[in-house]
XYZ file of C-alpha atoms in Angstrom:
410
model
C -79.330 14.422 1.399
C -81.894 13.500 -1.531
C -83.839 11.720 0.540
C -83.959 14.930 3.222
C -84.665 16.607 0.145
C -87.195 14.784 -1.452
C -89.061 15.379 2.072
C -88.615 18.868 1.977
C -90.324 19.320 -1.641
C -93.379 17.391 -0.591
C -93.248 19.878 2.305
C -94.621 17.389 5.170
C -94.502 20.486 7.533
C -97.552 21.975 6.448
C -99.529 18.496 5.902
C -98.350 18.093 10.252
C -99.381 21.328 10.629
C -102.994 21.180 8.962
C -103.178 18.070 10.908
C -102.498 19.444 14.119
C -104.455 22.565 13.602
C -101.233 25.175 13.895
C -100.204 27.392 10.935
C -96.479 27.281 9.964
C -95.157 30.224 8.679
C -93.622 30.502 5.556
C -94.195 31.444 1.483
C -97.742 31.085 0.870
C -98.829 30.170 -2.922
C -100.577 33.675 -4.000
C -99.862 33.716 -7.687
C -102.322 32.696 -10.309
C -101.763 31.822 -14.029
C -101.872 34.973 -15.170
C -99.058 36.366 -12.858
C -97.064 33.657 -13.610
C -97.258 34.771 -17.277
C -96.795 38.638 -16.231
C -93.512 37.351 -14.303
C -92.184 35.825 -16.966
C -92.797 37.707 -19.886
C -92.031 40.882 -17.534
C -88.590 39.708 -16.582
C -87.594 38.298 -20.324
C -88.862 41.910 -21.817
C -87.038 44.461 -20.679
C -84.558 46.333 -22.214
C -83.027 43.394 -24.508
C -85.639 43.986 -27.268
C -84.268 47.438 -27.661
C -80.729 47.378 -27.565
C -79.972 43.923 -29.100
C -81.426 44.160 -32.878
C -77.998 46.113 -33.242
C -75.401 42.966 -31.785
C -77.542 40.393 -33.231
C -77.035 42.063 -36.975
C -73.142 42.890 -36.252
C -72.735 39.530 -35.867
C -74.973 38.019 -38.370
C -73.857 40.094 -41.458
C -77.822 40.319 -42.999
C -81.459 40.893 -42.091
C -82.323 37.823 -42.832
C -79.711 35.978 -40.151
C -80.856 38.238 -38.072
C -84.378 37.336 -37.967
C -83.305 33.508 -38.077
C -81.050 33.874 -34.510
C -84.212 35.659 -33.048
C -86.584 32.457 -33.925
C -83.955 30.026 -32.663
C -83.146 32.035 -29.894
C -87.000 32.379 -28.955
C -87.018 28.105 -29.530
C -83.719 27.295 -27.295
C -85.329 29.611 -24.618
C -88.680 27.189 -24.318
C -86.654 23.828 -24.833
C -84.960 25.244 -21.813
C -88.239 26.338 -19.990
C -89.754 23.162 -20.635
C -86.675 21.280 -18.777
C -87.251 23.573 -16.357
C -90.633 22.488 -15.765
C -89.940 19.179 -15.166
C -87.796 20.009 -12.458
C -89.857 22.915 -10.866
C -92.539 20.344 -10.913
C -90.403 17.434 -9.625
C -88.492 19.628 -7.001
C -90.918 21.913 -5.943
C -88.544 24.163 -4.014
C -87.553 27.837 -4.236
C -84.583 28.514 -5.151
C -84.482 27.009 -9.046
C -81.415 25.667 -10.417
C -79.836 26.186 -7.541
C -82.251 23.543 -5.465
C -81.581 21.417 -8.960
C -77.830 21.231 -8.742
C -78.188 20.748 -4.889
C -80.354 17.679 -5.750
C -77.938 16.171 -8.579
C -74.405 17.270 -7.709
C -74.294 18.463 -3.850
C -74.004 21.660 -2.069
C -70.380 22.469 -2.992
C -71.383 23.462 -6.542
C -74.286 24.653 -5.366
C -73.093 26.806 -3.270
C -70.644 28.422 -5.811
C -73.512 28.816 -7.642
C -75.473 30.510 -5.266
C -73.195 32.992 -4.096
C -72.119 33.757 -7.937
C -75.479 34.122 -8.682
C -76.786 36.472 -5.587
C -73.436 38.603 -5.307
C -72.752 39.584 -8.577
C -75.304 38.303 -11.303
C -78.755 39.248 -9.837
C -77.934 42.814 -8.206
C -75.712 43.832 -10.713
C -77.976 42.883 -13.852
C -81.073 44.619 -12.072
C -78.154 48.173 -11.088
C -78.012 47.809 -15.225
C -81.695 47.785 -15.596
C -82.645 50.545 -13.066
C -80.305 53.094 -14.752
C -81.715 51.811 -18.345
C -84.930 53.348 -16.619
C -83.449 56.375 -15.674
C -81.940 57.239 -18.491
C -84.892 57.005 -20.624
C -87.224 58.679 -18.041
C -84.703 61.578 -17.898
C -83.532 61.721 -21.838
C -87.120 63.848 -22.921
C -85.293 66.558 -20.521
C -81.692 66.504 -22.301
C -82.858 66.415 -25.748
C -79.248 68.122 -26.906
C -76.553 66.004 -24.197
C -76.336 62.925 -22.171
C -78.702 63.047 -18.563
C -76.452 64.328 -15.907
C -74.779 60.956 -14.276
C -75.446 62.030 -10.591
C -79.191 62.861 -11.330
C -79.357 58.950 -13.119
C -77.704 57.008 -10.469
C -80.025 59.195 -8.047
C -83.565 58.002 -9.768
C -82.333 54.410 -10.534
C -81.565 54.170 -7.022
C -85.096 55.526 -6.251
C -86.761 53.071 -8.328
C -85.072 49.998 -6.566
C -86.312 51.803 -2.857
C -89.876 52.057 -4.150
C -89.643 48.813 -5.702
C -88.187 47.120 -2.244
C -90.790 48.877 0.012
C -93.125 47.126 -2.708
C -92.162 43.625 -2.554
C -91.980 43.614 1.191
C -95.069 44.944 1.984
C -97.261 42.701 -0.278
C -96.727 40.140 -3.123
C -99.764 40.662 -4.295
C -99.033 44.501 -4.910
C -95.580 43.203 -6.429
C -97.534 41.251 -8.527
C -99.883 43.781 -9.431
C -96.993 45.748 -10.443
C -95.497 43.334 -12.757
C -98.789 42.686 -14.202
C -99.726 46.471 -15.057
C -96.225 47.252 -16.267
C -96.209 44.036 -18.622
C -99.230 45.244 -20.073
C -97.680 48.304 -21.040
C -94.495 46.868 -22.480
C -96.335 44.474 -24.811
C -98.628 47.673 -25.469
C -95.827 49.559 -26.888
C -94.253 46.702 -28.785
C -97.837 46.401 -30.110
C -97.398 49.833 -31.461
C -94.108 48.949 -33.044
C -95.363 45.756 -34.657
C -98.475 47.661 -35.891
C -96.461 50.294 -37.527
C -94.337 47.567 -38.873
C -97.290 45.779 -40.659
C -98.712 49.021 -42.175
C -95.129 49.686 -43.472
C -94.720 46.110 -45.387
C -98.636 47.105 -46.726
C -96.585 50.273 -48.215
C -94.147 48.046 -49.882
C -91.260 48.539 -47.264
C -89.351 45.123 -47.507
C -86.377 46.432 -49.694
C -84.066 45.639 -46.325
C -85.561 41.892 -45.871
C -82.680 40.365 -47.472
C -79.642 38.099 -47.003
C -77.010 39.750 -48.882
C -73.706 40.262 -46.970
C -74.503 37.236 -44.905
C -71.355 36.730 -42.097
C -69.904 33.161 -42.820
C -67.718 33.164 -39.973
C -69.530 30.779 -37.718
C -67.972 31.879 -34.254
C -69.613 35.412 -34.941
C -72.794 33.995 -35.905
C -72.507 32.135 -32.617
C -72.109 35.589 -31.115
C -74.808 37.073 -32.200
C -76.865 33.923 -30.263
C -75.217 35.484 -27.305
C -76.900 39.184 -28.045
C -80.075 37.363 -28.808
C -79.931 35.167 -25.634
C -80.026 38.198 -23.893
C -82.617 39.294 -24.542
C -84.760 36.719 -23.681
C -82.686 35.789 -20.127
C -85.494 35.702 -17.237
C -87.475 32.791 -19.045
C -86.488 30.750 -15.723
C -87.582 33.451 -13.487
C -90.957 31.378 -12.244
C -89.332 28.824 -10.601
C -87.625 31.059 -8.569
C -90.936 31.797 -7.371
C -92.677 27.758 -7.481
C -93.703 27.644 -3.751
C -95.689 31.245 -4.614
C -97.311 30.025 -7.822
C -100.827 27.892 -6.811
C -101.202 24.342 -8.646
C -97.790 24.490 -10.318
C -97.960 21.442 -12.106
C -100.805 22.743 -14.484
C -100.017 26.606 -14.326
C -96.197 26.140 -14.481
C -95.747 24.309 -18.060
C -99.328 26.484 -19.200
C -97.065 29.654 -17.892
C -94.094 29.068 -19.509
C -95.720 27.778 -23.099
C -97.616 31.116 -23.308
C -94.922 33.051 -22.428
C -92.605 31.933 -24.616
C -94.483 31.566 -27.669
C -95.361 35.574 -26.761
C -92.213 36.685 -26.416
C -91.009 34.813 -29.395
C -93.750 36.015 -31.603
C -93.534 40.257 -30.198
C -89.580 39.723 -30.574
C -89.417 38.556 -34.364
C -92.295 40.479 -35.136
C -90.930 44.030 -33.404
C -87.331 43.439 -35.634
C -89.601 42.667 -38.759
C -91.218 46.317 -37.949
C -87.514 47.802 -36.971
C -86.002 46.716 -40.279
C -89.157 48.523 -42.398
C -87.985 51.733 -42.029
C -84.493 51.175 -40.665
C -81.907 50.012 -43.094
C -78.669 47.615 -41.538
C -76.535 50.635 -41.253
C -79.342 52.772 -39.324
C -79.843 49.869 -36.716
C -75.866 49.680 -36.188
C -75.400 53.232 -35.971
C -78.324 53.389 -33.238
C -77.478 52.936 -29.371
C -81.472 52.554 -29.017
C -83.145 51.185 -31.925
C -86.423 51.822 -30.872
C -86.325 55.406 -30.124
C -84.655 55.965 -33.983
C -87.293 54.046 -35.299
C -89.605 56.592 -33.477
C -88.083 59.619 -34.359
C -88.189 58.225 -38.290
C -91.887 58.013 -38.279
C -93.832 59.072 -35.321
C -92.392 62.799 -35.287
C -93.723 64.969 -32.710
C -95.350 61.865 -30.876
C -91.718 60.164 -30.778
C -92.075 60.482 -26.559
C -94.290 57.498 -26.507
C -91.728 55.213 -27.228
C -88.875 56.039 -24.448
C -92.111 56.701 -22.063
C -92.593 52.967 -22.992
C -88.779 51.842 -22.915
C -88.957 53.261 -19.111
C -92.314 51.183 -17.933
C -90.656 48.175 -19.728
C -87.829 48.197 -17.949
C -89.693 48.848 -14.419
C -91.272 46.520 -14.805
C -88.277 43.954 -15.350
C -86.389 45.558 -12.223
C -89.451 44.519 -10.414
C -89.240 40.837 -12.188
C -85.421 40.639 -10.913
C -86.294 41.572 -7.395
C -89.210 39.690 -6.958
C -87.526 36.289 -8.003
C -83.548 37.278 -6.879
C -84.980 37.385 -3.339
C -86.673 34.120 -3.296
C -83.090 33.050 -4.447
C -81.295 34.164 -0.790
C -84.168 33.107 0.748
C -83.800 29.459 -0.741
C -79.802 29.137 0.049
C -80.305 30.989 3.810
C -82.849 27.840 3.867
C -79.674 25.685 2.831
C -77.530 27.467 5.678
C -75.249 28.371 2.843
C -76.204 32.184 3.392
C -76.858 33.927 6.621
C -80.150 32.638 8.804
C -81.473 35.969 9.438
C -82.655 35.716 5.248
C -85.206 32.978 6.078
C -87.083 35.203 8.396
C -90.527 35.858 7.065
C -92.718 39.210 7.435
C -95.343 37.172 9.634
C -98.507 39.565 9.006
C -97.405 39.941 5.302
C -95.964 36.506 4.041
C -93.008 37.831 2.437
C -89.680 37.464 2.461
C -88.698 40.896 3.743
C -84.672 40.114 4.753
C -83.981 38.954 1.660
C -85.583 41.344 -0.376
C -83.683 44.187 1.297
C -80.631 42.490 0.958
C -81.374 42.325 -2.872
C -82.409 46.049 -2.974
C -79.042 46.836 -0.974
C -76.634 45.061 -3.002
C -78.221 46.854 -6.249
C -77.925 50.193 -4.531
C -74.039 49.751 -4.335
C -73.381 48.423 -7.922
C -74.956 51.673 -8.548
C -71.705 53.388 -7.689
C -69.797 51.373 -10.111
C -68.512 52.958 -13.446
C -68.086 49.672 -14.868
C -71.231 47.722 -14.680
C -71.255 46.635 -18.185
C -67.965 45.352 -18.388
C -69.103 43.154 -15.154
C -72.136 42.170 -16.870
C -70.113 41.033 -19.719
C -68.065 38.691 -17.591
C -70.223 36.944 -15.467
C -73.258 36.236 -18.075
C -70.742 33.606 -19.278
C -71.235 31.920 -15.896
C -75.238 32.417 -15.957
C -75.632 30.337 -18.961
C -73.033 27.793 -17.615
C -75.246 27.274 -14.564
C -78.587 27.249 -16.698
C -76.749 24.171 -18.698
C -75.471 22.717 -15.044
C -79.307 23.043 -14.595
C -80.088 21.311 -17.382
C -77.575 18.614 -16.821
C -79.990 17.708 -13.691
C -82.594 16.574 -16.034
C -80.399 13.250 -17.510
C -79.157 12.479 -14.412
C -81.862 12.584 -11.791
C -83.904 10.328 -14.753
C -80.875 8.230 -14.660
C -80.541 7.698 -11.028
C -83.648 8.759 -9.359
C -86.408 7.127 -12.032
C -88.761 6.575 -9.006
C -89.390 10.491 -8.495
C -92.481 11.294 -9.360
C -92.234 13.406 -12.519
C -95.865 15.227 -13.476
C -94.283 16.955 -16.315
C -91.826 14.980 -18.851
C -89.808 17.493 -20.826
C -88.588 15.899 -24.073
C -89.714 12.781 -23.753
């Protein structure tokens, strides 16, 4: 099987088929530097950075925590990328951690992680996301009340069909989108942070304390959950590996600018948030950004949700883009149906399993509990990413002859 495997990654088929003059068909390497950057940041920034501030102070007590979990959060979240590296660059297969654990521990555990993973996680995390759109495209509307729940479900659900007739007609165009829409997002959080700086200029930094710090160390673990959160999709580019072109220069040159980014806009947008909004503002909000709006930018306050919206269109794209590549991988395995293997042949993409994606989000859409899903299965997302992880000891351990262009902590 690692052997087979092995085989596979240095993908022989295409050397035989340069050789022989025939073209085989399958993912072609489109993606520059830059769009592996877009993916990235564009999947980790969503709607995290809006809604979390609040569950990371619960749980940390002080402003001060706070801003602490957010660094550390921002560091865990590279160590891991960097791990990740080594193994996108080692097994240069789509499919990510699940190609890893296929590697290292066989296709049982694999498999649960695959279906786990493409069943539940993926489409229900990107149902979340596409209503998180929808609510703030439609909230401008129902200043006074909630948006009708019929007329949300009905956008979200628009958003994924535009979004799925996107991704199979062209990567290119679906990484055009993610591009253009990750631009925005880090425009708006430039606003934030800008605001932010003039207000410490003012003297606003009355709230940048540690007072009333939680000492309770399972909560303060908690609160690494929130933060987590926020930054899940920094593994999102290996989903993608066989798309990106010379991954072992642009994948660890992806991931270092990405995180370092995100890490940065994230500490620096809470450090603007907690200028004007005391502790008790932040946990009475449901969407700290749009109260720190309304608090300063008065009748111009529409920018922000406006922003909220393209940042989280942008991640729905991000989820779809890489979830696919993810049925497309285990269909590859034969541990999902073979039709999800078939590629658009004028368009190089992988159309089957995108719409399979697309139509799995479409029916969490008629759930009333998504969150309370969400809430259950992220524990299994980060036990896979540490499964993942596990890969890296033990494939050093009994495979030290793989060639390994990237060595992730030494």
């Amino acid at each position: 099987m690692a052997q087979e495997s092995t085989k596979y990654s240095e993908v022989p088929l295409k050397d035989k088929a340069k050789d022989e003059g025939t073209e085989v068909i399958g993912l072609k390497a489109k993606m520059s530097l830059m769009n592996g950057v877009s993916v990235i940041v564009g999947s980790i920034i969503g709607s995290g950075i809006f809604i979390s501030p609040k569950g990371v102070l619960a749980d940390t007590g002080s402003v001060g925590l706070s801003l602490v979990v957010w660094a550390t959060c921002g560091l865990y979240s590279m160590i891991g990328a960097y791990c990740y590296a080594e193994l996108g660059c080692m097994i240069r297969r789509t499919g990510a951690d699940y190609a890893y654990i296929m590697e290292s521990f066989g296709r049982f555990l694999a498999f649960i992680r695959l279906w786990v993973e493409c069943m539940i996680v993926r489409p229900c995390s990107q149902a979340i996301v596409a209503l998180t759109f929808a609510i703030y495209v439609l909230k401008p509307f129902f200043i006074t009340c909630d948006p009708p729940a019929d007329a949300v479900k009905l956008l979200a659900a628009g958003v994924i069909c535009l979004l799925i007739f996107i991704n199979c007609w062209d990567v290119k165009w679906a990484t055009r989108v993610q591009d253009w829409f990750t631009y925005a997002k880090l425009l708006a959080l430039a606003i934030i942070i800008i605001t932010g700086i003039v207000q410490i200029c003012k003297g606003h930094t009355e709230h940048f304390t540690f007072d009333h710090t939680e000492t309770d160390v399972t909560k303060i673990a908690v609160s690494f959950y929130s933060g987590l959160f926020a930054y899940n999709g920094w593994n999102y580019l290996n989903f993608v590996i066989e798309e990106l072109k010379d991954p072992v220069k642009n994948l660890p040159r992806a991931i270092g600018i990405s995180c370092v980014l995100v890490t940065l806009v994230y500490v620096l947008a809470n450090v603007a948030f907690y200028t004007t909004l005391s502790p008790m503002e932040v946990l009475g909000s449901e969407a700290v950004a749009v109260t720190f709006a309304d608090k300063l930018y008065g009748v111009m306050a529409w920018i922000i949700p406006v922003f909220v919206a393209m940042s989280t269109f942008g991640a729905v794209n991000g989820i779809l883009l890489t979830s696919s590549r993810l049925f497309y991988a285990g269909a590859l395995e034969g541990q999902m149906p073979e039709i999800l293997t078939m590629i658009q042949t004028s368009r190089m993409t992988p159309t089957p399993a995108v719409i399979c994606m697309g139509v799995l989000s479409l029916l969490y859409l008629t759930s009333s509990d998504i969150y309370a899903l969400i809430n259950y299965v992220g524990f299994a997302t980060w036990m896979s990413i540490g499964v993942a992880v596990c890969c890296l000891p033990y494939l050093r351990w009994k495979h030290p002859e793989w060639p390994r262009p990237i060595k992730a902590l030494g």
